Tab-separated table of C-alpha atoms and ligand atoms in Angstrom:
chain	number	residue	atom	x	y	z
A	34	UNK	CA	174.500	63.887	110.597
A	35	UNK	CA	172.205	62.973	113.295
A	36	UNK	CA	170.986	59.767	113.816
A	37	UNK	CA	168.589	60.466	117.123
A	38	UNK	CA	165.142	60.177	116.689
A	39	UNK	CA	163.972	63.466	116.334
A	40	UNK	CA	160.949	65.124	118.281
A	41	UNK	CA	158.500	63.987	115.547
A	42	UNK	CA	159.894	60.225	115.930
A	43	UNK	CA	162.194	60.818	112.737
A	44	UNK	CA	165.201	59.439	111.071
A	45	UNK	CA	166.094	61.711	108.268
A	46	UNK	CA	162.468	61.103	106.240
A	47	UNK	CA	161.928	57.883	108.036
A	48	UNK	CA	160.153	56.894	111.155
A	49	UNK	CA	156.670	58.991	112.772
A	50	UNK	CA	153.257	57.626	113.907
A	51	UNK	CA	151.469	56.929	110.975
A	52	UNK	CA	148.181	55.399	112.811
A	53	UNK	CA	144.818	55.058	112.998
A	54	UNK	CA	142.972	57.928	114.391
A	55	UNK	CA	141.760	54.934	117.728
A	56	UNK	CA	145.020	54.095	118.169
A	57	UNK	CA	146.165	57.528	119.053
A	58	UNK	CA	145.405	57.473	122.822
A	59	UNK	CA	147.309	54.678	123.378
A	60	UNK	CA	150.666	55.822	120.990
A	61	UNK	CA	150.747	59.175	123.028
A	62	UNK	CA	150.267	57.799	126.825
A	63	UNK	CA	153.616	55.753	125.489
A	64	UNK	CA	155.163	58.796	124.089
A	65	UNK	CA	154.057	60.742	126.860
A	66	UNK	CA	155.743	58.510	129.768
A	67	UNK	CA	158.339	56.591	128.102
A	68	UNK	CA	161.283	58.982	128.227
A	69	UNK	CA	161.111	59.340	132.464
A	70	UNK	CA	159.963	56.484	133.042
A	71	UNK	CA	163.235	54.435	131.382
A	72	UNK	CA	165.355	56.892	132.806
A	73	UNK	CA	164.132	57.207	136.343
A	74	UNK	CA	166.552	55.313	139.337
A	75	UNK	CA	163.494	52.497	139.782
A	76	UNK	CA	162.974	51.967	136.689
A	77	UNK	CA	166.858	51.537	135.525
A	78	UNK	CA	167.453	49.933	139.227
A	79	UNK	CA	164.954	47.180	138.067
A	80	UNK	CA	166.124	46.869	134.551
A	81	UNK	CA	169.645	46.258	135.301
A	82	UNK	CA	168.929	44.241	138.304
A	83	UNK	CA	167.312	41.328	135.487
A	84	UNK	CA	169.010	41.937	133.014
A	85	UNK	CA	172.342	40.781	134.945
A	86	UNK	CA	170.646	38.183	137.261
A	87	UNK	CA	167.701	36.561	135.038
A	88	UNK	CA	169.248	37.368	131.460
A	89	UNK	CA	172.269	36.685	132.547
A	90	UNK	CA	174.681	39.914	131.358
A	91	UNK	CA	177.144	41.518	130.597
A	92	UNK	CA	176.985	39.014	127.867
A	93	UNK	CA	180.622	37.877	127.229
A	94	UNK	CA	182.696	39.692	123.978
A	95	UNK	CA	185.038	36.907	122.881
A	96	UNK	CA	187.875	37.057	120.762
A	97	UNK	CA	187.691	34.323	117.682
A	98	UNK	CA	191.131	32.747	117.653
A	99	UNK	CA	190.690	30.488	114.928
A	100	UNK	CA	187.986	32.638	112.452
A	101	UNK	CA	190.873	35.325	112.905
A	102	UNK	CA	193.215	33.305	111.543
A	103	UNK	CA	191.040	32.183	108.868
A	104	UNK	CA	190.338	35.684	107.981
A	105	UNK	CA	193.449	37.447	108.790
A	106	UNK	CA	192.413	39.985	111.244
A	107	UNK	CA	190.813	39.717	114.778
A	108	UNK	CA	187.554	39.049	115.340
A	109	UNK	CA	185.476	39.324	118.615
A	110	UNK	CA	182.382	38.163	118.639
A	111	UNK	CA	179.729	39.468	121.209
A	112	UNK	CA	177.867	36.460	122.946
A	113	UNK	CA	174.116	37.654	123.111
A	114	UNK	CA	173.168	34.028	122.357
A	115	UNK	CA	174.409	33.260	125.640
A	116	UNK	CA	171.183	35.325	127.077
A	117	UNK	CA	168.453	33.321	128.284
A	118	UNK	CA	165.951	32.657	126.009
A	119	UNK	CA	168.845	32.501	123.240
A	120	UNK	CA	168.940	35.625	121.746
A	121	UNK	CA	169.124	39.506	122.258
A	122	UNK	CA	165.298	40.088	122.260
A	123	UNK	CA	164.887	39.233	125.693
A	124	UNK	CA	166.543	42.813	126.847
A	125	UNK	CA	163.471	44.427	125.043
A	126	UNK	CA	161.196	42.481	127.002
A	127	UNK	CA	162.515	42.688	130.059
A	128	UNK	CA	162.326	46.743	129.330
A	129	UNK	CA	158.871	46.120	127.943
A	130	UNK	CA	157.525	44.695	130.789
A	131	UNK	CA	158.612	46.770	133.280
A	132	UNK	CA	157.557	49.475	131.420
A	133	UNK	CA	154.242	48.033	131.547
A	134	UNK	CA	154.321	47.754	134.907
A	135	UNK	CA	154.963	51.377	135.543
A	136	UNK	CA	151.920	52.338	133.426
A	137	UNK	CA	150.372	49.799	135.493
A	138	UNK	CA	149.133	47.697	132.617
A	139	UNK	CA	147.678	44.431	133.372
A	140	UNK	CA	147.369	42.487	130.101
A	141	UNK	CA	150.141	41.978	127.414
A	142	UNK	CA	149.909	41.432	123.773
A	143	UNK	CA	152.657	40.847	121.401
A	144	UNK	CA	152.416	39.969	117.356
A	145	UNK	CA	155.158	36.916	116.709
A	146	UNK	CA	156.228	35.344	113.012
A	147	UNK	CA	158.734	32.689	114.032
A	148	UNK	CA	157.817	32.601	117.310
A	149	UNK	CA	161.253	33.975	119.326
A	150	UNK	CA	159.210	37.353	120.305
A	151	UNK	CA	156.617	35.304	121.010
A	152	UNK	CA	158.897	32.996	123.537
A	153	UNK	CA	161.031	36.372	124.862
A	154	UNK	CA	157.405	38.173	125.861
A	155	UNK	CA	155.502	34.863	127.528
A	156	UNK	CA	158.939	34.991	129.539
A	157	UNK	CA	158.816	37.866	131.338
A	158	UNK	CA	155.237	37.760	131.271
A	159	UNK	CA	155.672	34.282	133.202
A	160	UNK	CA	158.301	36.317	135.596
A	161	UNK	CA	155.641	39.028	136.202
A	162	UNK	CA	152.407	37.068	136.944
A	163	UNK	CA	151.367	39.475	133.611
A	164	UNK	CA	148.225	37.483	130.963
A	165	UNK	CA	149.985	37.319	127.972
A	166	UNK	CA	148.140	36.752	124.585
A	167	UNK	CA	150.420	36.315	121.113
A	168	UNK	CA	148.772	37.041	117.816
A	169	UNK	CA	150.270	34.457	115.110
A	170	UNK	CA	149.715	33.897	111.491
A	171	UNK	CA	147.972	30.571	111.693
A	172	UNK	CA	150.610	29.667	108.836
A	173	UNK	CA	153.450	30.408	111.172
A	174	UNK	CA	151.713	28.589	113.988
A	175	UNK	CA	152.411	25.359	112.042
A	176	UNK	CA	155.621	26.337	110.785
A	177	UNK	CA	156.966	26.964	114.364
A	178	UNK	CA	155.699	24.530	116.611
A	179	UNK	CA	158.305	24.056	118.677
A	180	UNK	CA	157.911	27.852	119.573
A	181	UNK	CA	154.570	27.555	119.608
A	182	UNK	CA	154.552	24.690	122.451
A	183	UNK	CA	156.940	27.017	124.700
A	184	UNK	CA	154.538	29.954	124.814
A	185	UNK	CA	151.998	27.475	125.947
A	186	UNK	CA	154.224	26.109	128.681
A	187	UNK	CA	155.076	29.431	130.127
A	188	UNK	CA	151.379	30.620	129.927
A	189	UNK	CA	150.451	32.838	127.171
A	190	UNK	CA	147.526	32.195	124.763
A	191	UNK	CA	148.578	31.747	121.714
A	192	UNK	CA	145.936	33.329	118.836
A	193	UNK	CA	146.358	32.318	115.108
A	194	UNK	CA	145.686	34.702	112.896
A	195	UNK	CA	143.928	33.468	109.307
A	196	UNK	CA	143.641	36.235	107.193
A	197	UNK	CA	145.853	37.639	104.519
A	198	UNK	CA	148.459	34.949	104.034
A	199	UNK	CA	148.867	34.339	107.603
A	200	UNK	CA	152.022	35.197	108.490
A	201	UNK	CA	153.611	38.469	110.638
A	202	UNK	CA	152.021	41.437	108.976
A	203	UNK	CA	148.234	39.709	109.449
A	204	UNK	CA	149.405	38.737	112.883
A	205	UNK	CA	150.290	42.385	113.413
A	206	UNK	CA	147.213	43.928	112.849
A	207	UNK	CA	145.346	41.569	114.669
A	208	UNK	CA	147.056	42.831	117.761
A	209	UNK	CA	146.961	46.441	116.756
A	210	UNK	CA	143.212	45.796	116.253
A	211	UNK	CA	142.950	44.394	120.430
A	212	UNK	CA	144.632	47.195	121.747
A	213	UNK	CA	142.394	49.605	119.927
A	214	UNK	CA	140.060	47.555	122.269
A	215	UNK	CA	141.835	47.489	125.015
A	216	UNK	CA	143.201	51.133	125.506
A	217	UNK	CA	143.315	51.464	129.143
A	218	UNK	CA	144.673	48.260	130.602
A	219	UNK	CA	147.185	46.572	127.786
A	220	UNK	CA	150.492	47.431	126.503
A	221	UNK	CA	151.808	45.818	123.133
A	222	UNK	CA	155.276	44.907	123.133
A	223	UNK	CA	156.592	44.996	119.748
A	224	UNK	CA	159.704	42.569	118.701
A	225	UNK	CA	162.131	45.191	117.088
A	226	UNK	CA	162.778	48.640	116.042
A	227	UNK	CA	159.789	48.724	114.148
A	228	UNK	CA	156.042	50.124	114.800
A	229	UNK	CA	155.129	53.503	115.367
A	230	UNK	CA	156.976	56.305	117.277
A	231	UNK	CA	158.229	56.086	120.111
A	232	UNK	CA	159.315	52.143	119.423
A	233	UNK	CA	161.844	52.110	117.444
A	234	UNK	CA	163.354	54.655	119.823
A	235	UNK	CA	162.355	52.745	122.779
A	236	UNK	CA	163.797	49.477	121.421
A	237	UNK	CA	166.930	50.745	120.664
A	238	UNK	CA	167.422	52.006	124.152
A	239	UNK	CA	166.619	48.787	125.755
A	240	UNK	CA	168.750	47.024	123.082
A	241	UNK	CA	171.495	49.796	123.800
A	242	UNK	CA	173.031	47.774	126.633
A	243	UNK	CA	174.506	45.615	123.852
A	244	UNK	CA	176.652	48.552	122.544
A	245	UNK	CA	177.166	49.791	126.163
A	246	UNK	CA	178.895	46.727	127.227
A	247	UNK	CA	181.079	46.408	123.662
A	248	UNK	CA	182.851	49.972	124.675
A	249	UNK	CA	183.843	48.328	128.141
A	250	UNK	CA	184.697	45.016	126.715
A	251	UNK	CA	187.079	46.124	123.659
A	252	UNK	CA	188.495	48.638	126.327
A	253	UNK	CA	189.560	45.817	128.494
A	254	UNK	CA	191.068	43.285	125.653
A	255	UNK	CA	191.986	45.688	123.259
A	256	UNK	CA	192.860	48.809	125.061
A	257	UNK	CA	190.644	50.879	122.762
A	258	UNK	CA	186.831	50.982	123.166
A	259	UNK	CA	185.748	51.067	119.597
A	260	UNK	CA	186.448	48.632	116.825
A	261	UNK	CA	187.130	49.185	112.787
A	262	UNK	CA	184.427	46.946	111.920
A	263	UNK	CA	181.013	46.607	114.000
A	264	UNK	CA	178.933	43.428	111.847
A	265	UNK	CA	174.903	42.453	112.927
A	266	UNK	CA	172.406	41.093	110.782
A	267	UNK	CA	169.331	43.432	110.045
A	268	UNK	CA	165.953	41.656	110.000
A	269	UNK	CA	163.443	44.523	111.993
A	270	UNK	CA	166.719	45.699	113.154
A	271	UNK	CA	166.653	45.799	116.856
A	272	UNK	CA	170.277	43.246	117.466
A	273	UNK	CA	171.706	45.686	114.800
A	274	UNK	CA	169.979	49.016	116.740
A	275	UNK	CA	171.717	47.941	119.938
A	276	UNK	CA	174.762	46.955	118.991
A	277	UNK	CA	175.269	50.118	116.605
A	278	UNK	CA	173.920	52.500	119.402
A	279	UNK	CA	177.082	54.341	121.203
A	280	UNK	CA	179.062	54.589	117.926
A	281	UNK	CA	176.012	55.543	115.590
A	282	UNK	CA	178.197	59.446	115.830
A	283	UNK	CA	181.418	58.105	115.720
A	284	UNK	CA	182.695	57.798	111.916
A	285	UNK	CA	185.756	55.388	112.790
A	286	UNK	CA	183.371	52.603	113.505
A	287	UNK	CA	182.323	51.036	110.039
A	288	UNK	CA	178.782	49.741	110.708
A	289	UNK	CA	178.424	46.527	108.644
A	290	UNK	CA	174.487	45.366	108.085
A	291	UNK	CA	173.712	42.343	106.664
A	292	UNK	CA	170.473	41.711	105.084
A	293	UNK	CA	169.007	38.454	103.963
A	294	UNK	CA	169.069	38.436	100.281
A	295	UNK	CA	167.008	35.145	100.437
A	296	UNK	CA	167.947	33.547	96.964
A	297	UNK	CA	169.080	36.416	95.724
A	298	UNK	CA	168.237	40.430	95.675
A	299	UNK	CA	166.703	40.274	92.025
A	300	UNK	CA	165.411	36.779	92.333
A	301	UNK	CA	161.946	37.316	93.756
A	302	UNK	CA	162.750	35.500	96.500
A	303	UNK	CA	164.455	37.911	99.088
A	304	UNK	CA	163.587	39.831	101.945
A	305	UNK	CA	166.703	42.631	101.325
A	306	UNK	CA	164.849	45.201	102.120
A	307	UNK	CA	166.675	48.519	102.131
A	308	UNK	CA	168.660	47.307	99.184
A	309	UNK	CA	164.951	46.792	96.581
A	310	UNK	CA	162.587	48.515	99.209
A	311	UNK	CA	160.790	51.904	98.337
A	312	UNK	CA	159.510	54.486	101.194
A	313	UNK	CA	156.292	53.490	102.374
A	314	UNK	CA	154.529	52.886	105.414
A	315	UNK	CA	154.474	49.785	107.227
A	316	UNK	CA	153.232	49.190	111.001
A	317	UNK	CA	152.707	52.561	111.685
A	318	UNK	CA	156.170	54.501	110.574
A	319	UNK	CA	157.237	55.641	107.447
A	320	UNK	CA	160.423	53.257	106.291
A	321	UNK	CA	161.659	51.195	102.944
A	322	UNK	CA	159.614	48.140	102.404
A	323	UNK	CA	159.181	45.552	100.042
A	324	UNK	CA	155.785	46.803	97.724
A	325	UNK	CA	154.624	46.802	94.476
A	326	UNK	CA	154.071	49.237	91.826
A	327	UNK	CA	150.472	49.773	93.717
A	328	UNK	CA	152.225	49.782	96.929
A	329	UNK	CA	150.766	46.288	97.757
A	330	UNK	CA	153.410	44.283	100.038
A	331	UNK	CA	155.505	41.968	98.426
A	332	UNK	CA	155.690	38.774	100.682
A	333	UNK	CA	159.524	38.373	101.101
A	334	UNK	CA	161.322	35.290	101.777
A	335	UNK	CA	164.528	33.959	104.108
A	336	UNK	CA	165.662	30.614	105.066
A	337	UNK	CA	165.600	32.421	108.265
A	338	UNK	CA	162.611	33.158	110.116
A	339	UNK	CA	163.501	35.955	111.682
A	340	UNK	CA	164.780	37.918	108.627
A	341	UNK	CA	161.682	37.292	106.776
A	342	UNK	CA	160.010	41.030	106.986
A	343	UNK	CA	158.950	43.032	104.344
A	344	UNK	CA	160.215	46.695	105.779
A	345	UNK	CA	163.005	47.319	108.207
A	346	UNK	CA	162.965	49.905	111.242
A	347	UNK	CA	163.160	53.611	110.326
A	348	UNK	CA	166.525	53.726	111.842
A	349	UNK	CA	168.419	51.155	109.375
A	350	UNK	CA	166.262	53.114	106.215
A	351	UNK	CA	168.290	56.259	107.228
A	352	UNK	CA	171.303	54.860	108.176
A	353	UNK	CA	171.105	52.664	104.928
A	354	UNK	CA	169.583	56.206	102.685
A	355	UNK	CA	172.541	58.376	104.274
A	356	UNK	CA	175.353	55.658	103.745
A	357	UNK	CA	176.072	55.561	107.367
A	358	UNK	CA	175.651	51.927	107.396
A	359	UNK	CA	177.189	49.604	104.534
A	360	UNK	CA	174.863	47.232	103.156
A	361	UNK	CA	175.537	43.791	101.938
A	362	UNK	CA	172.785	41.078	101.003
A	363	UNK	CA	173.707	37.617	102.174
A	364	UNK	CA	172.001	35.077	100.199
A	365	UNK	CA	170.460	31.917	102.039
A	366	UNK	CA	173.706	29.408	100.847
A	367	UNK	CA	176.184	31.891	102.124
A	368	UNK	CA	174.560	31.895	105.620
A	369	UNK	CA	174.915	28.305	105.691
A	370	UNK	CA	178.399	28.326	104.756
A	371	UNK	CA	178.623	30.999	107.366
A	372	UNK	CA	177.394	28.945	110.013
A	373	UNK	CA	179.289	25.472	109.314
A	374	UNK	CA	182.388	27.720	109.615
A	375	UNK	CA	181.758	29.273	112.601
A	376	UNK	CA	180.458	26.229	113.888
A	377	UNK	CA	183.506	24.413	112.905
A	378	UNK	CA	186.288	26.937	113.866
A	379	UNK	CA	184.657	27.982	117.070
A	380	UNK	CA	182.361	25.259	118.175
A	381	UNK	CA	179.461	28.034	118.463
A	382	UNK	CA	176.438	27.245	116.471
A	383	UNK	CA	175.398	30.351	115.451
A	384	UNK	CA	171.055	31.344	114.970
A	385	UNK	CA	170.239	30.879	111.104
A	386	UNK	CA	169.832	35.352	111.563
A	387	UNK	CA	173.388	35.852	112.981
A	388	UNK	CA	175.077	33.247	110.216
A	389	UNK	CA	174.489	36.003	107.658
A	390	UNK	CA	176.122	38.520	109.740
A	391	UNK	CA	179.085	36.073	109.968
A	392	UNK	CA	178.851	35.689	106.158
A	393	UNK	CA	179.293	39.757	105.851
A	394	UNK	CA	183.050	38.716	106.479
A	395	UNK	CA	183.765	36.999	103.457
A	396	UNK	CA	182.765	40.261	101.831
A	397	UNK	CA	184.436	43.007	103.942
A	398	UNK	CA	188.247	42.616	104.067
A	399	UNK	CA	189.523	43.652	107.219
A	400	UNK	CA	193.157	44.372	107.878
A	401	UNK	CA	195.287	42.494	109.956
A	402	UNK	CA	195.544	45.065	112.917
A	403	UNK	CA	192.046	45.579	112.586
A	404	UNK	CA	189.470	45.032	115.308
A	405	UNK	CA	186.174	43.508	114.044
A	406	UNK	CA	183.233	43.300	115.944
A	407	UNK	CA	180.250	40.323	115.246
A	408	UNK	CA	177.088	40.946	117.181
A	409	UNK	CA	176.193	36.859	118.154
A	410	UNK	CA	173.005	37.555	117.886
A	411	UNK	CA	171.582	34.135	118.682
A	412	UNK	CA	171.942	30.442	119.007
A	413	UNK	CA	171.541	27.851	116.448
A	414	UNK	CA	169.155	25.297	118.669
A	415	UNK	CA	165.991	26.368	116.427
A	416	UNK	CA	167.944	26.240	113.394
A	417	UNK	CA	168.748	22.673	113.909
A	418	UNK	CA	166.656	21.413	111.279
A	419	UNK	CA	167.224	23.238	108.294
A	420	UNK	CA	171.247	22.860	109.102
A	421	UNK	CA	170.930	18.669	109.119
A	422	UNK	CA	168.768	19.367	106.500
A	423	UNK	CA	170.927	21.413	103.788
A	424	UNK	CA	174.981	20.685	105.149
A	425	UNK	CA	173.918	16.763	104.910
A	426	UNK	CA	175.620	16.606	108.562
A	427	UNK	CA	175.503	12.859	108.291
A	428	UNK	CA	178.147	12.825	105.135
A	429	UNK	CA	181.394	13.210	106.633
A	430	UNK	CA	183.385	14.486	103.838
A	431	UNK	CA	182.011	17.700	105.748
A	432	UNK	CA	185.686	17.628	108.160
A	433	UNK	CA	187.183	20.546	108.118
B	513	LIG	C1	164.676	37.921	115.826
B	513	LIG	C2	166.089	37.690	115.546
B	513	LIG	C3	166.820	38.512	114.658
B	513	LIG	C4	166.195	39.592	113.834
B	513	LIG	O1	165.595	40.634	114.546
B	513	LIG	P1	166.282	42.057	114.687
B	513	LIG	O2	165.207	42.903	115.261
B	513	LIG	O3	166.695	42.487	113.309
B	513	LIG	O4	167.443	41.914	115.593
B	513	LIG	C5	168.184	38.291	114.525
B	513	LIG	N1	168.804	37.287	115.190
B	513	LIG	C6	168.123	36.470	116.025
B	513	LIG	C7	168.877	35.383	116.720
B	513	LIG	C8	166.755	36.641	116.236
B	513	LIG	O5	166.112	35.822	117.079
């Protein structure tokens, strides 16, 4: 089974440019260039060149003494929160922008829900002298200040969005909307494995390196360079994407997804989308998503922000349709237990999105020789809140 994008921008039945007929200049000068442009010398030169000296990889993989123990087999987990910015979505804009800069763009947009795209693409915009305008539900804008202040800082104009409910999908076609306007001298960096061929494709590359460096890594402490178990958490998909990438062919890696089930898959309140979501099309490709009987989106709900999406990328639909990838929904309590254990055994405070990745281990009983991988996807700073919040830090019958 392949799991490529095809020449059509396919997974199995999922994936394509479903877009409006104005868009289409811009979709195909991407599709067009993309390909030799990422994997010319410059291009790569300049890509690897920040990725080690600005995002600061490889990104260490580091073996969990004391959550190996506690589970009885050995975990390593892969450090992307150590990138700067705190998560893995600054390798996508760091491709992104580059990218740009080949195509010799001059203006950036970007859509943003919680506000960590948001941050990752005012970065390198900031690093590239690039104008930088984020389209933001105008609810999100007050959920997320903190994010919100940051893009300011580092430059970018930050535009809420006030129709529909105000959130990421309303945010999304705002921005599709300006670079309908704006053909010739904008490119849209999208957050994840998600939008219209070639992204998803494009985003897993950049998000490949993740995967890339796992082979070495495991080689070097394990003496093998694949593990039994390979865990991320799935939101758009793009952590997952990357850290999947080199073994997507290779049938003794088990990949391990874990979806945010919210408070629970039947509940209403969820945003486990490949488990309840129906084929539809959402942003341009042709995935599972969250809808209605009249295909109207259901608004789905995470503790975490950046779980909280109503499809997933065409990638994860196939890989979760063709039962490549095993599924498990993580509910928003398990996370948090997640978290306070990894936290607590490894004095890493794990992203709210990664703790339901970690939570994926209570359900997936690894043997003792066996070598699971946990894709860190990001640190726990933003999530402050919410953790003092709901593990009542200040009670200290909390000691492990
Ligand atoms: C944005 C985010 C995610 C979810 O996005 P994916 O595209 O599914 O990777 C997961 N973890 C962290 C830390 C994030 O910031």
């Amino acid at each position: 089974m392949g799991f490529e994008v095809d020449s059509g921008g396919f997974y199995g039945e999922y994936g394509g440019a479903y877009i409006p007929e104005m868009l289409y200049p811009n979709i195909k000068e991407l599709e067009d260039n993309y390909m030799n442009i990422v994997s010319s010398d410059s291009f790569q030169s300049k890509f690897r060149l920040l990725l080690r000296d600005y995002a600061g990889r490889p990104t260490p993989l580091f073996r969990a003494e004391r959550l190996s123990d506690h589970y009885g087999t050995q975990i390593f987990l892969k450090r992307e929160d150590l990138n700067h910015t705190g998560a893995h979505k600054i390798n996508n804009t760091i491709g992104q922008i580059l990218l740009a800069g080949h195509l010799e763009k001059k203006r950036i947009i970007a859509e943003t829900g919680a506000g960590q795209h948001g941050v990752a693409a005012a970065t390198v915009c900031a690093l590239t002298g690039m104008e930088c305008i984020v389209y933001m539900g105008a609810l999100d804008v007050e959920r997320q200040a903190p994010n919100v202040k940051k893009m300011k800082m580092l430059g970018a104009k930050v535009i809420p969005v006030y129709s529909g409910n105000k959130t990421l999908k309303d945010a999304t076609n705002e921005a599709i909307r300006d670079w309908i306007n704006h053909p010739v001298d904008t490119h849209y960096i999208i957050g994840s494995v998600v939008g219209p061929h070639p992204y998803p494709d494009m985003v897993t590359r950049f998000q490949s390196v993740i995967s890339e460096e796992i082979r070495i890594q495991l080689m070097e402490k394990t003496n093998r360079n694949y593990p039994d178990y390979l865990v991320a958490c799935v939101g758009g998909g793009s952590n997952a994407a990357g850290a999947y990438y080199h073994y997507l062919e290779d049938d003794r890696v088990r990949l391990i997804s874990a979806e945010a089930a919210g408070l629970g898959v039947g509940s209403g309140k969820t945003a486990a989308t490949s488990l309840i979501g129906t084929p539809g099309i959402i942003h341009g490709s042709r995935t599972l998503l969250m809808q209605d009987d009249d295909g109207q989106i259901e608004e789905p709900y995470s503790i975490s922000a950046g779980l909280d999406y109503p499809g997933v990328g065409p990638l994860h639909a196939w890989l979760a349709k063709s039962g490549r990838a095993i599924l498990y929904a993580i509910t928003d309590d398990e996370a948090l237990q997640a978290a306070f254990l990894c936290t607590r055994k490894e004095g890493i405070i794990p992203a709210l999105e990664t703790a339901h990745a970690l939570a994926a281990l209570e359900k997936i009983n690894p043997g003792a020789e066996d070598v699971v991988v946990v894709n860190l996807s990001g640190r726990g700073d933003k999530d402050m809140e919410i953790y003092i919040d709901k593990l009542n830090l200040s009670d200290d019958d909390k000691q492990d």
